[in-house]
Coordinates of C-alpha atoms and ligand atoms in Angstrom, one line a residue:
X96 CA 0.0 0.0 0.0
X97 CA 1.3 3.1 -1.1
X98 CA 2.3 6.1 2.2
X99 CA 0.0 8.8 2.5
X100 CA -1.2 10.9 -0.7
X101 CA 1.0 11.0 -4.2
X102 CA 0.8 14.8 -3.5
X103 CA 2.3 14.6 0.2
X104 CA 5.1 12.8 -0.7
X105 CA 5.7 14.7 -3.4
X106 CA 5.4 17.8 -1.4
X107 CA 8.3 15.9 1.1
X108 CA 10.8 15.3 -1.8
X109 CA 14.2 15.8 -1.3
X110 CA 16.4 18.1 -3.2
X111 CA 19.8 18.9 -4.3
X112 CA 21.0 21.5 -5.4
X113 CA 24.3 22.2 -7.0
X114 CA 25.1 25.5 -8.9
X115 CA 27.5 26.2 -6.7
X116 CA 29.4 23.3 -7.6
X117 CA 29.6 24.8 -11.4
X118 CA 32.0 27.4 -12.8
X119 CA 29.3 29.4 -14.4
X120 CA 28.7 30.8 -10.5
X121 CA 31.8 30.2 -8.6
X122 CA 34.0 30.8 -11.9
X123 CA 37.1 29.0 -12.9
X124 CA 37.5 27.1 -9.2
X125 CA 33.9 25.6 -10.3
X126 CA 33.3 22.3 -12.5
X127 CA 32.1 22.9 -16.1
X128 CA 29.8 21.1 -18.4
X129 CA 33.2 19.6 -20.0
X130 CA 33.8 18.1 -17.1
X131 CA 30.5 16.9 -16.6
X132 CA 30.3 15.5 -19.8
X133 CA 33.7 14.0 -19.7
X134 CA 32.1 12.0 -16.4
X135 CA 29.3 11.1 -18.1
X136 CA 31.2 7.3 -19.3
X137 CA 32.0 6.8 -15.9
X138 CA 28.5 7.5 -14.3
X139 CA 27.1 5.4 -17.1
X140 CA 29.4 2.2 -16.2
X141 CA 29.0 3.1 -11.7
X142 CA 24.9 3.5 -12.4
X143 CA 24.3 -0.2 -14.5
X144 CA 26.7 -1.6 -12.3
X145 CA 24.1 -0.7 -9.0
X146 CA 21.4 -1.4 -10.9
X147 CA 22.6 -5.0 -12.4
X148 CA 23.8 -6.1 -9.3
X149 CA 20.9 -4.7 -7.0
X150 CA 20.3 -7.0 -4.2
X151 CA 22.8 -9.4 -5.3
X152 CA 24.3 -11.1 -1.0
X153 CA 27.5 -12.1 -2.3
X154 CA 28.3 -8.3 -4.0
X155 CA 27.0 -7.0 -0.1
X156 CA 23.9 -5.6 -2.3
X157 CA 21.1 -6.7 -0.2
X158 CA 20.8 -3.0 1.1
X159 CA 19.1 -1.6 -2.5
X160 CA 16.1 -4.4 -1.6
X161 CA 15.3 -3.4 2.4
X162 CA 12.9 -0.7 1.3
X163 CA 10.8 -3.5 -0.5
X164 CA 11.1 -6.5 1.4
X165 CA 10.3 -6.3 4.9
X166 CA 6.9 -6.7 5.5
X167 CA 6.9 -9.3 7.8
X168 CA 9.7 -8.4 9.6
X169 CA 8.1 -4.8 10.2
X170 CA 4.9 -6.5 11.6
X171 CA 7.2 -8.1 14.0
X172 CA 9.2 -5.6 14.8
X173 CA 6.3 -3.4 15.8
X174 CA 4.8 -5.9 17.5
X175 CA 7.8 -6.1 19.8
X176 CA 8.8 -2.9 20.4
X177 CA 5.1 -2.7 22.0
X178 CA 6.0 -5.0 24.2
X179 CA 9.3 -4.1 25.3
X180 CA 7.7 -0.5 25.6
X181 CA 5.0 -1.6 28.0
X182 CA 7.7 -4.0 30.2
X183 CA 10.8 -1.6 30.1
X184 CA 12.1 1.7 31.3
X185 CA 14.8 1.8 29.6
X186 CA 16.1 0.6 25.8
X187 CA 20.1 0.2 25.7
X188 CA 21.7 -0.7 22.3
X189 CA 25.0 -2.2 22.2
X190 CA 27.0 -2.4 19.5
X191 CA 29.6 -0.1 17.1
X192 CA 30.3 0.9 13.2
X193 CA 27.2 0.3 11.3
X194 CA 25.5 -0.9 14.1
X195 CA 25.6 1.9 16.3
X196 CA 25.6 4.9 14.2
X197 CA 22.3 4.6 12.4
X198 CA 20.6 3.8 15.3
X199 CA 21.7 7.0 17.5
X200 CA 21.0 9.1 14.0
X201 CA 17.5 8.6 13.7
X202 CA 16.6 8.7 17.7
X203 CA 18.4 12.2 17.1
X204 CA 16.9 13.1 14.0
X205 CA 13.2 12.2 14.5
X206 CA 13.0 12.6 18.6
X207 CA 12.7 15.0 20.8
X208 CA 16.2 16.9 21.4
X209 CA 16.0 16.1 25.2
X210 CA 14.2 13.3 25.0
X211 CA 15.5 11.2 27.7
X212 CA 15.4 14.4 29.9
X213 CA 11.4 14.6 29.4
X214 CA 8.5 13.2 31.9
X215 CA 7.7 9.8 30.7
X216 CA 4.2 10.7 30.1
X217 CA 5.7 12.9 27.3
X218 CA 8.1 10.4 25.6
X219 CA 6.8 7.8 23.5
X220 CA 9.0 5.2 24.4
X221 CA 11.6 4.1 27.1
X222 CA 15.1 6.2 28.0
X223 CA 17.2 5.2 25.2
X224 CA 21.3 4.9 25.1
X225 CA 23.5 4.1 22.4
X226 CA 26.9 2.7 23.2
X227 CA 29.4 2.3 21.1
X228 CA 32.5 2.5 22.7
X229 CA 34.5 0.6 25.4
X230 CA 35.5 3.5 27.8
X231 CA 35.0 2.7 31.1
X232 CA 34.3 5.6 32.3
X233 CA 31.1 5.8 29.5
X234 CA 30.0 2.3 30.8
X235 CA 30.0 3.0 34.9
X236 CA 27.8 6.4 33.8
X237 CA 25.4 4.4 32.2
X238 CA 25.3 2.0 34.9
X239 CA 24.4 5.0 37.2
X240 CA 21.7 6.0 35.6
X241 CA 19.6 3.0 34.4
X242 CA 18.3 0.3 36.4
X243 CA 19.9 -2.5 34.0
X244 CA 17.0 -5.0 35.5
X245 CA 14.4 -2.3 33.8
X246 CA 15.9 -2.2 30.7
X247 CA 16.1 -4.1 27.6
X248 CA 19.6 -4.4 25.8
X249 CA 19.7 -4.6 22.3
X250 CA 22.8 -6.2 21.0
X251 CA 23.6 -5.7 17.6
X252 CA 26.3 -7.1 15.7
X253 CA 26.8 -9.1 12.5
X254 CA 29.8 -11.3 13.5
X255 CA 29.4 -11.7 17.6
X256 CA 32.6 -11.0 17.2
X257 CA 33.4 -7.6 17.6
X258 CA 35.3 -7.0 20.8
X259 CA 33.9 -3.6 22.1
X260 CA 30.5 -5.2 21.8
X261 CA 31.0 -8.4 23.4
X262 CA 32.9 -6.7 26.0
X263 CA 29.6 -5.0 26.7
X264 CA 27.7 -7.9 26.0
X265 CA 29.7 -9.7 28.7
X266 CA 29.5 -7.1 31.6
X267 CA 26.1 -6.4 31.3
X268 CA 25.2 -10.3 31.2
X269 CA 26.7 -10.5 34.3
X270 CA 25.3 -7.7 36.1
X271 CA 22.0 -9.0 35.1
X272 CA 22.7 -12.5 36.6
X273 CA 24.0 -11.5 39.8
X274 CA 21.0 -9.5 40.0
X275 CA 19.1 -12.5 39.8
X276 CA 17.6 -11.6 36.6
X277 CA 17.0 -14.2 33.4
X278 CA 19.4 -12.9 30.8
X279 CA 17.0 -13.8 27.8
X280 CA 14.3 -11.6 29.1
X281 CA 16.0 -8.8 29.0
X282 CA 18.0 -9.2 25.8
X283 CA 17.2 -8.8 21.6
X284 CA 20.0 -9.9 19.3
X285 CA 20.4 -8.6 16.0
X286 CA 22.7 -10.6 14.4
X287 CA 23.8 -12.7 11.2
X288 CA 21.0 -15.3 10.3
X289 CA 23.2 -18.7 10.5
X290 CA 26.8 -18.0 11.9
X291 CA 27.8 -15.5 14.6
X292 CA 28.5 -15.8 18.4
X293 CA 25.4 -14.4 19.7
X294 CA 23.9 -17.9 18.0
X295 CA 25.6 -19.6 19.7
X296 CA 24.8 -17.5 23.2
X297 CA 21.6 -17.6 22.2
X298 CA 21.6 -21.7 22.4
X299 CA 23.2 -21.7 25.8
X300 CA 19.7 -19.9 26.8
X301 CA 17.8 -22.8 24.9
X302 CA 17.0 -20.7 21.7
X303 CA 14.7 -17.9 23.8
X304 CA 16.6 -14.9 23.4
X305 CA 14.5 -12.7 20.6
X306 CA 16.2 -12.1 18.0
X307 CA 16.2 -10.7 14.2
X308 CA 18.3 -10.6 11.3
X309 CA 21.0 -8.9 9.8
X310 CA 20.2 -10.2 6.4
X311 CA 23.3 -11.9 4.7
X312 CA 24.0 -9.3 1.8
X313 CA 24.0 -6.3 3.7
X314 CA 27.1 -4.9 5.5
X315 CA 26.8 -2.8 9.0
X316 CA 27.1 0.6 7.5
X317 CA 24.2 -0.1 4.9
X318 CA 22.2 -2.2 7.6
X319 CA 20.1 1.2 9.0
X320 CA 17.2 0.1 7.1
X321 CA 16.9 -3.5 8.5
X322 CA 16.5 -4.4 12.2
X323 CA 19.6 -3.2 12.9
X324 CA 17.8 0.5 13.0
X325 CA 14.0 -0.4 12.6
X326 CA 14.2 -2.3 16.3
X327 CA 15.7 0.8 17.9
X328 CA 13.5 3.2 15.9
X329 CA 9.9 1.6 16.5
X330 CA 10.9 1.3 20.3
X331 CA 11.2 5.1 20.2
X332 CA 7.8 5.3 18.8
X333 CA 9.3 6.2 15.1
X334 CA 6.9 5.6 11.8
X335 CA 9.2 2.8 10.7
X336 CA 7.0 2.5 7.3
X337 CA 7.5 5.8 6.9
X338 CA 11.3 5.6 6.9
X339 CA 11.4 2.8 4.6
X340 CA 8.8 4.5 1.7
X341 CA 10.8 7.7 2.1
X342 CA 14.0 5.0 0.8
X343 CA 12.0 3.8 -2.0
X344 CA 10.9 7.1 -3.0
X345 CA 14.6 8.4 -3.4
X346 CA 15.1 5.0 -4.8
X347 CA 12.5 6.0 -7.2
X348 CA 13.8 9.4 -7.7
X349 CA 17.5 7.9 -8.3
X350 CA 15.8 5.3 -11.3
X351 CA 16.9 7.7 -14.3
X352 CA 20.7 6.9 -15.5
X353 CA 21.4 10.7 -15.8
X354 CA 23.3 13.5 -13.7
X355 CA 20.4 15.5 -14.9
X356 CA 17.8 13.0 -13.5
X357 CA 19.5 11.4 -10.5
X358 CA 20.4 13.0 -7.9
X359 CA 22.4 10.2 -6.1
X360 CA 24.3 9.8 -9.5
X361 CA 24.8 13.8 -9.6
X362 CA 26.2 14.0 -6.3
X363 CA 28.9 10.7 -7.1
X364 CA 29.9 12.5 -10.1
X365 CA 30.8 15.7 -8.4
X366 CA 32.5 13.8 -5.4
X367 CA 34.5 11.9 -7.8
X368 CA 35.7 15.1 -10.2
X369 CA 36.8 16.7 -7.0
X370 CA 38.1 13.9 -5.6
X371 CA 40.3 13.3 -9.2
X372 CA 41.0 17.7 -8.6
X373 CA 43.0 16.3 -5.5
X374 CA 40.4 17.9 -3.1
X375 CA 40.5 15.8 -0.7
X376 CA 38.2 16.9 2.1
X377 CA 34.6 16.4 1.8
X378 CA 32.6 18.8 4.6
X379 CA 29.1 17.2 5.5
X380 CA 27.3 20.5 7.3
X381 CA 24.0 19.9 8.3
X382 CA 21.7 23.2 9.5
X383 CA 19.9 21.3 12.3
X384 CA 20.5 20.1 15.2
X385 CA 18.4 16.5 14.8
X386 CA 20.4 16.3 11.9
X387 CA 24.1 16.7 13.4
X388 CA 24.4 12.6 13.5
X389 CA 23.5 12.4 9.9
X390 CA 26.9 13.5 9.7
X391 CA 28.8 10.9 11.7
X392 CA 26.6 8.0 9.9
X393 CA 27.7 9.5 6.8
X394 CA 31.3 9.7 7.5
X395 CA 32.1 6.2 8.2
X396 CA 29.4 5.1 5.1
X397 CA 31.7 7.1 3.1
X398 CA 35.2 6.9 4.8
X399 CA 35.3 2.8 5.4
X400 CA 33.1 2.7 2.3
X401 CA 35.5 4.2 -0.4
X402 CA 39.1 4.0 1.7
X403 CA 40.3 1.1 -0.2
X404 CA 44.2 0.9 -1.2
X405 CA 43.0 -1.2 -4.6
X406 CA 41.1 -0.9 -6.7
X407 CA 39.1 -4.2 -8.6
X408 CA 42.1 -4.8 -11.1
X409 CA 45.2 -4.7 -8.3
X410 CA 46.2 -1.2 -8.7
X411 CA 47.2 0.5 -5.9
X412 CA 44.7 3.4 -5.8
X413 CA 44.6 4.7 -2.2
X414 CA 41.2 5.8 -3.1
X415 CA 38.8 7.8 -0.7
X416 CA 38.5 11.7 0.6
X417 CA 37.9 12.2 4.4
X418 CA 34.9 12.7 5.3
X419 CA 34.2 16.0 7.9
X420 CA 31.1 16.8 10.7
X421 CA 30.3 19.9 10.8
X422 CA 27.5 21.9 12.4
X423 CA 25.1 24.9 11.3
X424 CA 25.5 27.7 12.1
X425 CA 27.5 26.1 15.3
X426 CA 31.1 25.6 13.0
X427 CA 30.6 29.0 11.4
X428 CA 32.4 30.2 14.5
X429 CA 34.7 27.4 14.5
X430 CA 35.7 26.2 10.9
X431 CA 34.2 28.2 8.0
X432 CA 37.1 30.8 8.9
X433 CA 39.1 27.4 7.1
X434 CA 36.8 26.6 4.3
X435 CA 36.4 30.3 2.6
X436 CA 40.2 31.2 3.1
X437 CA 42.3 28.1 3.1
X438 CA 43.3 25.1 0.8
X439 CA 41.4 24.5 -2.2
X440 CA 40.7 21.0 -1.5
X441 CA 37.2 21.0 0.1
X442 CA 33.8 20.3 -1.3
X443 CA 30.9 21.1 1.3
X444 CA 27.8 19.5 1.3
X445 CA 25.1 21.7 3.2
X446 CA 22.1 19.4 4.5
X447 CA 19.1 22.3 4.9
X448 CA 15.6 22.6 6.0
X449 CA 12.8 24.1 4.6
X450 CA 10.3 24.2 7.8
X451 CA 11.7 23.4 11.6
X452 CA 9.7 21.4 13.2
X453 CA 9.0 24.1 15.9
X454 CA 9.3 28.2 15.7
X455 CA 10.5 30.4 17.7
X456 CA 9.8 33.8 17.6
X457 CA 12.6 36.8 18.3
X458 CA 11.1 39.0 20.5
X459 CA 12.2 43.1 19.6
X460 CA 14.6 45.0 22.2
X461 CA 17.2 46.8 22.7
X462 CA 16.3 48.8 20.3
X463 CA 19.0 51.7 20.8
X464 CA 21.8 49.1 20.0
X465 CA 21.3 48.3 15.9
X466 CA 23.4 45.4 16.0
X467 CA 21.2 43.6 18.1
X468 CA 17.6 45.3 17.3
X469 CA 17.4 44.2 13.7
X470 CA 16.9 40.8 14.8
X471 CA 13.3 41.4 16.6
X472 CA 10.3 40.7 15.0
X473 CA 12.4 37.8 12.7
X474 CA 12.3 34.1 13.7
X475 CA 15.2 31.9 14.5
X476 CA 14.2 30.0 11.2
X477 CA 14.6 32.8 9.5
X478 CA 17.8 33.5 11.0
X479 CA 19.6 30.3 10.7
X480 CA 17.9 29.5 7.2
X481 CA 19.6 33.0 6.2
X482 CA 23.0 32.3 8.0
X483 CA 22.9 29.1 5.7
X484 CA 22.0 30.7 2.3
X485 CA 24.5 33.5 3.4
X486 CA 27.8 30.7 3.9
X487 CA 26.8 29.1 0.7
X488 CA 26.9 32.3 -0.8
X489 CA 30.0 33.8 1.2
X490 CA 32.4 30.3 -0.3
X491 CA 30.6 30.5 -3.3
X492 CA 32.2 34.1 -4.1
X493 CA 34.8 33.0 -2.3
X494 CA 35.7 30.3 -5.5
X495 CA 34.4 27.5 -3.1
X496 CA 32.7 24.1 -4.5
X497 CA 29.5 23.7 -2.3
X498 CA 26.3 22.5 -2.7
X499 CA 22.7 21.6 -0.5
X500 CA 21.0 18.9 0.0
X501 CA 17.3 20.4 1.1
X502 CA 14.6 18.6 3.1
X503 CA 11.1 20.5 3.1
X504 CA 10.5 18.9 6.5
X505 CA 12.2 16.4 8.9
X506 CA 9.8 13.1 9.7
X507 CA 10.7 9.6 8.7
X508 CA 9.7 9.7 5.3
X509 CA 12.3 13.0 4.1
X510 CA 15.1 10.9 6.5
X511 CA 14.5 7.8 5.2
X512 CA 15.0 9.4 1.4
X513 CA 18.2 10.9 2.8
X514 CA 19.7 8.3 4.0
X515 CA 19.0 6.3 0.7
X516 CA 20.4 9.1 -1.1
X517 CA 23.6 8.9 0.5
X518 CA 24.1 5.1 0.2
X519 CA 23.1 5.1 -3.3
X520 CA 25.6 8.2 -3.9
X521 CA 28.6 6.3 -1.9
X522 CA 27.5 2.9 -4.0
X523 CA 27.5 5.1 -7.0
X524 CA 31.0 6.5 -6.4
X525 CA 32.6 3.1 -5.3
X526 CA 32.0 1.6 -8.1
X527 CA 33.2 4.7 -10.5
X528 CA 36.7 4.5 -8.3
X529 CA 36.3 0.5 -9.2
X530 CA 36.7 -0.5 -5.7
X531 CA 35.2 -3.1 -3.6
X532 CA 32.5 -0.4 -1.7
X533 CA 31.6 -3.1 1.0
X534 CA 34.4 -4.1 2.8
X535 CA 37.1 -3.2 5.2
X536 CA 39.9 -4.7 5.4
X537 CA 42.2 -2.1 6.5
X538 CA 40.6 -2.1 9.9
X539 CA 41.8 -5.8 10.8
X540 CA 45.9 -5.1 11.7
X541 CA 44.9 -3.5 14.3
X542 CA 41.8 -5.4 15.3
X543 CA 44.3 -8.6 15.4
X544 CA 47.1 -6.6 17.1
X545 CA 44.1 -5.7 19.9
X546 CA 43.7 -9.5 20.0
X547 CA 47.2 -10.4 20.3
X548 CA 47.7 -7.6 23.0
X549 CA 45.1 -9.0 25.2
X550 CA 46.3 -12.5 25.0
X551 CA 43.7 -14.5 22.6
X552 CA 44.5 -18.1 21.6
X553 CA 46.6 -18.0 18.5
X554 CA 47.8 -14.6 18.6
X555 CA 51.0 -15.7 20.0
X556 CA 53.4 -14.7 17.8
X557 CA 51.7 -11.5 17.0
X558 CA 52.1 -10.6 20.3
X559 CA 56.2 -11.6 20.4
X560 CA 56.2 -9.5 17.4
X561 CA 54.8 -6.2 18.6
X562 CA 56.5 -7.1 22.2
X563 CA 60.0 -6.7 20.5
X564 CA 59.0 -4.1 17.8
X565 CA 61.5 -1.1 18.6
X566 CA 60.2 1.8 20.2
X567 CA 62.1 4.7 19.1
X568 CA 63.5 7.4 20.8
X569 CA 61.3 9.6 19.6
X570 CA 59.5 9.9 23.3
X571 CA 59.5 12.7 26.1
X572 CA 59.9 10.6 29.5
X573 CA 60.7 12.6 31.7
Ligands
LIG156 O1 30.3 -1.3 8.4 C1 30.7 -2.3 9.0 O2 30.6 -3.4 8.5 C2 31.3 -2.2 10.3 O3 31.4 -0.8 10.8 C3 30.6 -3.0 11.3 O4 29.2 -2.5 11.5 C4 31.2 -3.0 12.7 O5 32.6 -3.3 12.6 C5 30.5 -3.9 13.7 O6 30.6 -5.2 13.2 P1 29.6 -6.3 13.8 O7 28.2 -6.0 13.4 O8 30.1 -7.6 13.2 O9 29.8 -6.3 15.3

């Protein structure tokens, strides 16, 4: 069944904009139609290759499918998070990567800003934490302010592997038994259908820890749209259908193999004629606070998606540009200083907003000091809508490649069309750098070194190795 009215969703379509990517307004820093043209081959080859291999597990394509094949498991998912929002106080997801960062981006994007601060009558769901790291000091404050019998821990990882989670995994399974309190009851796993630790955890509880999948062909950092993020999401009360039509509609949107005509394609082409110009930076600055952690999901989608030292035919490509958060108007005080006046070798992509989801009026006063009065009788829309147009415009004269990604609104529907935007746009680009987009293996030196540090079984000789490695003198010990 199709969401809401052709006309709403219409009305809630994302946009991109990117004249200020283009010579003919920032002059000769800007890209011309040459160059677009020039791309054009290369788009051609990245879009079939997304669109042949669409849900295809073994390419890690399952992703491009979640939008259309979840009905049962979004039944279920609802279903449950009814439950565990009637028996729990609190909802605790543990995990890291990909299955971490999409969860905490929607609870920011689509809830309130102080949402675990608010009366319970007023929050739809229970106290919510995300915890993706292994600092001790982050683990004893969460201990100190949830009652870990009250709440419901959500661990989420692929593998079962993954140290910081099972760490957490570990010390919270424990607390919860010398409480006296049956670990299954107070656990969902989100994990790997067939292999994986927590399956085999799950069987030393006789199969009766809930669980759901992480379907086989999708990879953590394209997994926000399974129940990796629907779980965390419909707890919170989120319109889980509403995030997964706004995919498909961008999907939709994206269906046309042109620049002109998709905007996912359009924003990988630009990416990749900057990122062949050398600039290396790529600034994601969204103008909205419940929008700040797009930014973090989208730089590790981007940075562990296109950091790849070769490409598919064994040349050694070090492809990738890093991948910055940045805040409106917040970093206009801190980092726009850099962008307007330093090294050429930035793109910015703005994320704006049409209509906040509340306004607030600026009262007049002071009326005998002008650089304060002519902000009464404005809103602070208005203001930080202009302070946006206005930095767009400022590195635009300034020579500066930048261009915005508008939402008309933020619900689940224009989200769920952003985030499909940018995976399509990273798939896009990985496979016009002819990388492998879906995996990581520069992130397992040191994962094994972490192993071999700590003692596992079979890490022996690693450990003798980086025991003995010379240390330098390169050190101020004092
Ligand atoms: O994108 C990825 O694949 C990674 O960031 C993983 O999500 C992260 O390493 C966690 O892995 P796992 O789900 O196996 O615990």
């Amino acid at each position: 069944m199709a969401y809401k009215t052709k006309e709403w969703r219409n009305a809630m379509r994302v946009t991109v904009d990117y004249n200020y990517m283009m010579a003919s307004a920032i002059g000769e820093n800007g890209i011309t139609d040459k160059q677009l043209k020039e791309v054009k081959a290369k788009a051609d080859e990245a879009f079939n290759y997304v669109k042949e291999n669409r849900g295809r597990d073994d390419l890690y394509m399952g992703w491009t499918e979640l939008p259309y094949n979840q009905d049962a498991i979004v039944a279920d998912i609802i279903a449950t998070a009814k439950e565990i929002r009637k028996k729990f106080k609190y909802f605790v997801v543990l995990g890291i990567g990909g299955s971490a960062l999409g969860p905490n981006m929607v609870f920011n994007a689509l809830c309130h800003l102080r949402y675990n601060e608010l009366a319970p009558s007023k929050r739809k769901g229970p106290k919510f934490y995300v915890e993706d790291n292994v600092d001790p000091v982050r683990m004893a404050a969460l201990l100190d302010v949830i009652e870990p019998e009250k709440t419901c821990f959500n661990v989420i990882s692929k593998s079962g592997a993954t140290s910081e989670t099972m760490t957490q995994y570990l010390i919270i399974s424990d607390i919860l038994k010398q409480k006296g309190v049956n670990v299954e009851e107070n656990m969902v796993f989100t994990t790997d259908a067939a292999r994986g630790n927590l399956l085999k955890i799950d069987d030393a509880f006789g199969g009766k820890i809930k669980k759901y999948v992480l379907p086989d062909g999708v990879g953590g950092r394209f997994s926000e749209l399974c129940p990796v993020g629907l779980l965390p999401a419909a707890v919170l009360g989120i319109d889980i259908k509403g995030l997964l039509a706004g995919a498909a509609y961008m999907d939709g949107l994206c269906s046309k193999s042109t620049i002109q005509r998709n905007p996912a394609l359009a924003c990988a082409a630009l990416q990749y004629i900057t990122m062949q110009q050398g600039k290396n930076i790529n600034v994601l600055m969204p103008y909205s606070d419940n929008l700040k952690l797009v930014a973090d999901w989208y730089c590790q989608l981007w940075a562990e998606s296109l950091g790849k030292a070769q490409d598919y035919d064994g040349n050694t490509v070090n492809a990738g540009t890093t991948p910055v958060k940045s805040l409106g108007v917040t970093d206009q005080h801190s980092q726009v200083q850099l962008y307007i006046e330093g090294p050429y070798d930035k793109v910015i992509t703005f994320i704006s907003v049409d209509e906040y989801a509340t306004e607030m009026p600026i009262p007049h006063g002071c009326e005998g000091i002008p650089d304060v009065s002519f902000l009464g009788g404005h809103t602070m829309q208005e203001l930080i809508q202009a302070e946006n147009k206005a930095t767009a415009y400022a590195l635009a004269q300034a020579g500066r490649m930048n261009y915005t990604i508008t939402l008309p609104k933020i619900n689940a529907f224009t989200l769920g069309q952003l985030m499909f935007l940018f995976e399509l746009q990273t798939a896009y680009a990985g496979a016009m750098l002819n990388i492998n987009t879906y995996n990581q293996p520069g992130v397992e030196n040191g994962k094994i070194a972490t192993f071999a540090l700590l003692g596992k079984k079979g890490y022996e000789e690693k450990r003798k190795e980086i025991s003995s490695a010379p240390q330098g003198d390169y050190r101020y010990i004092v």
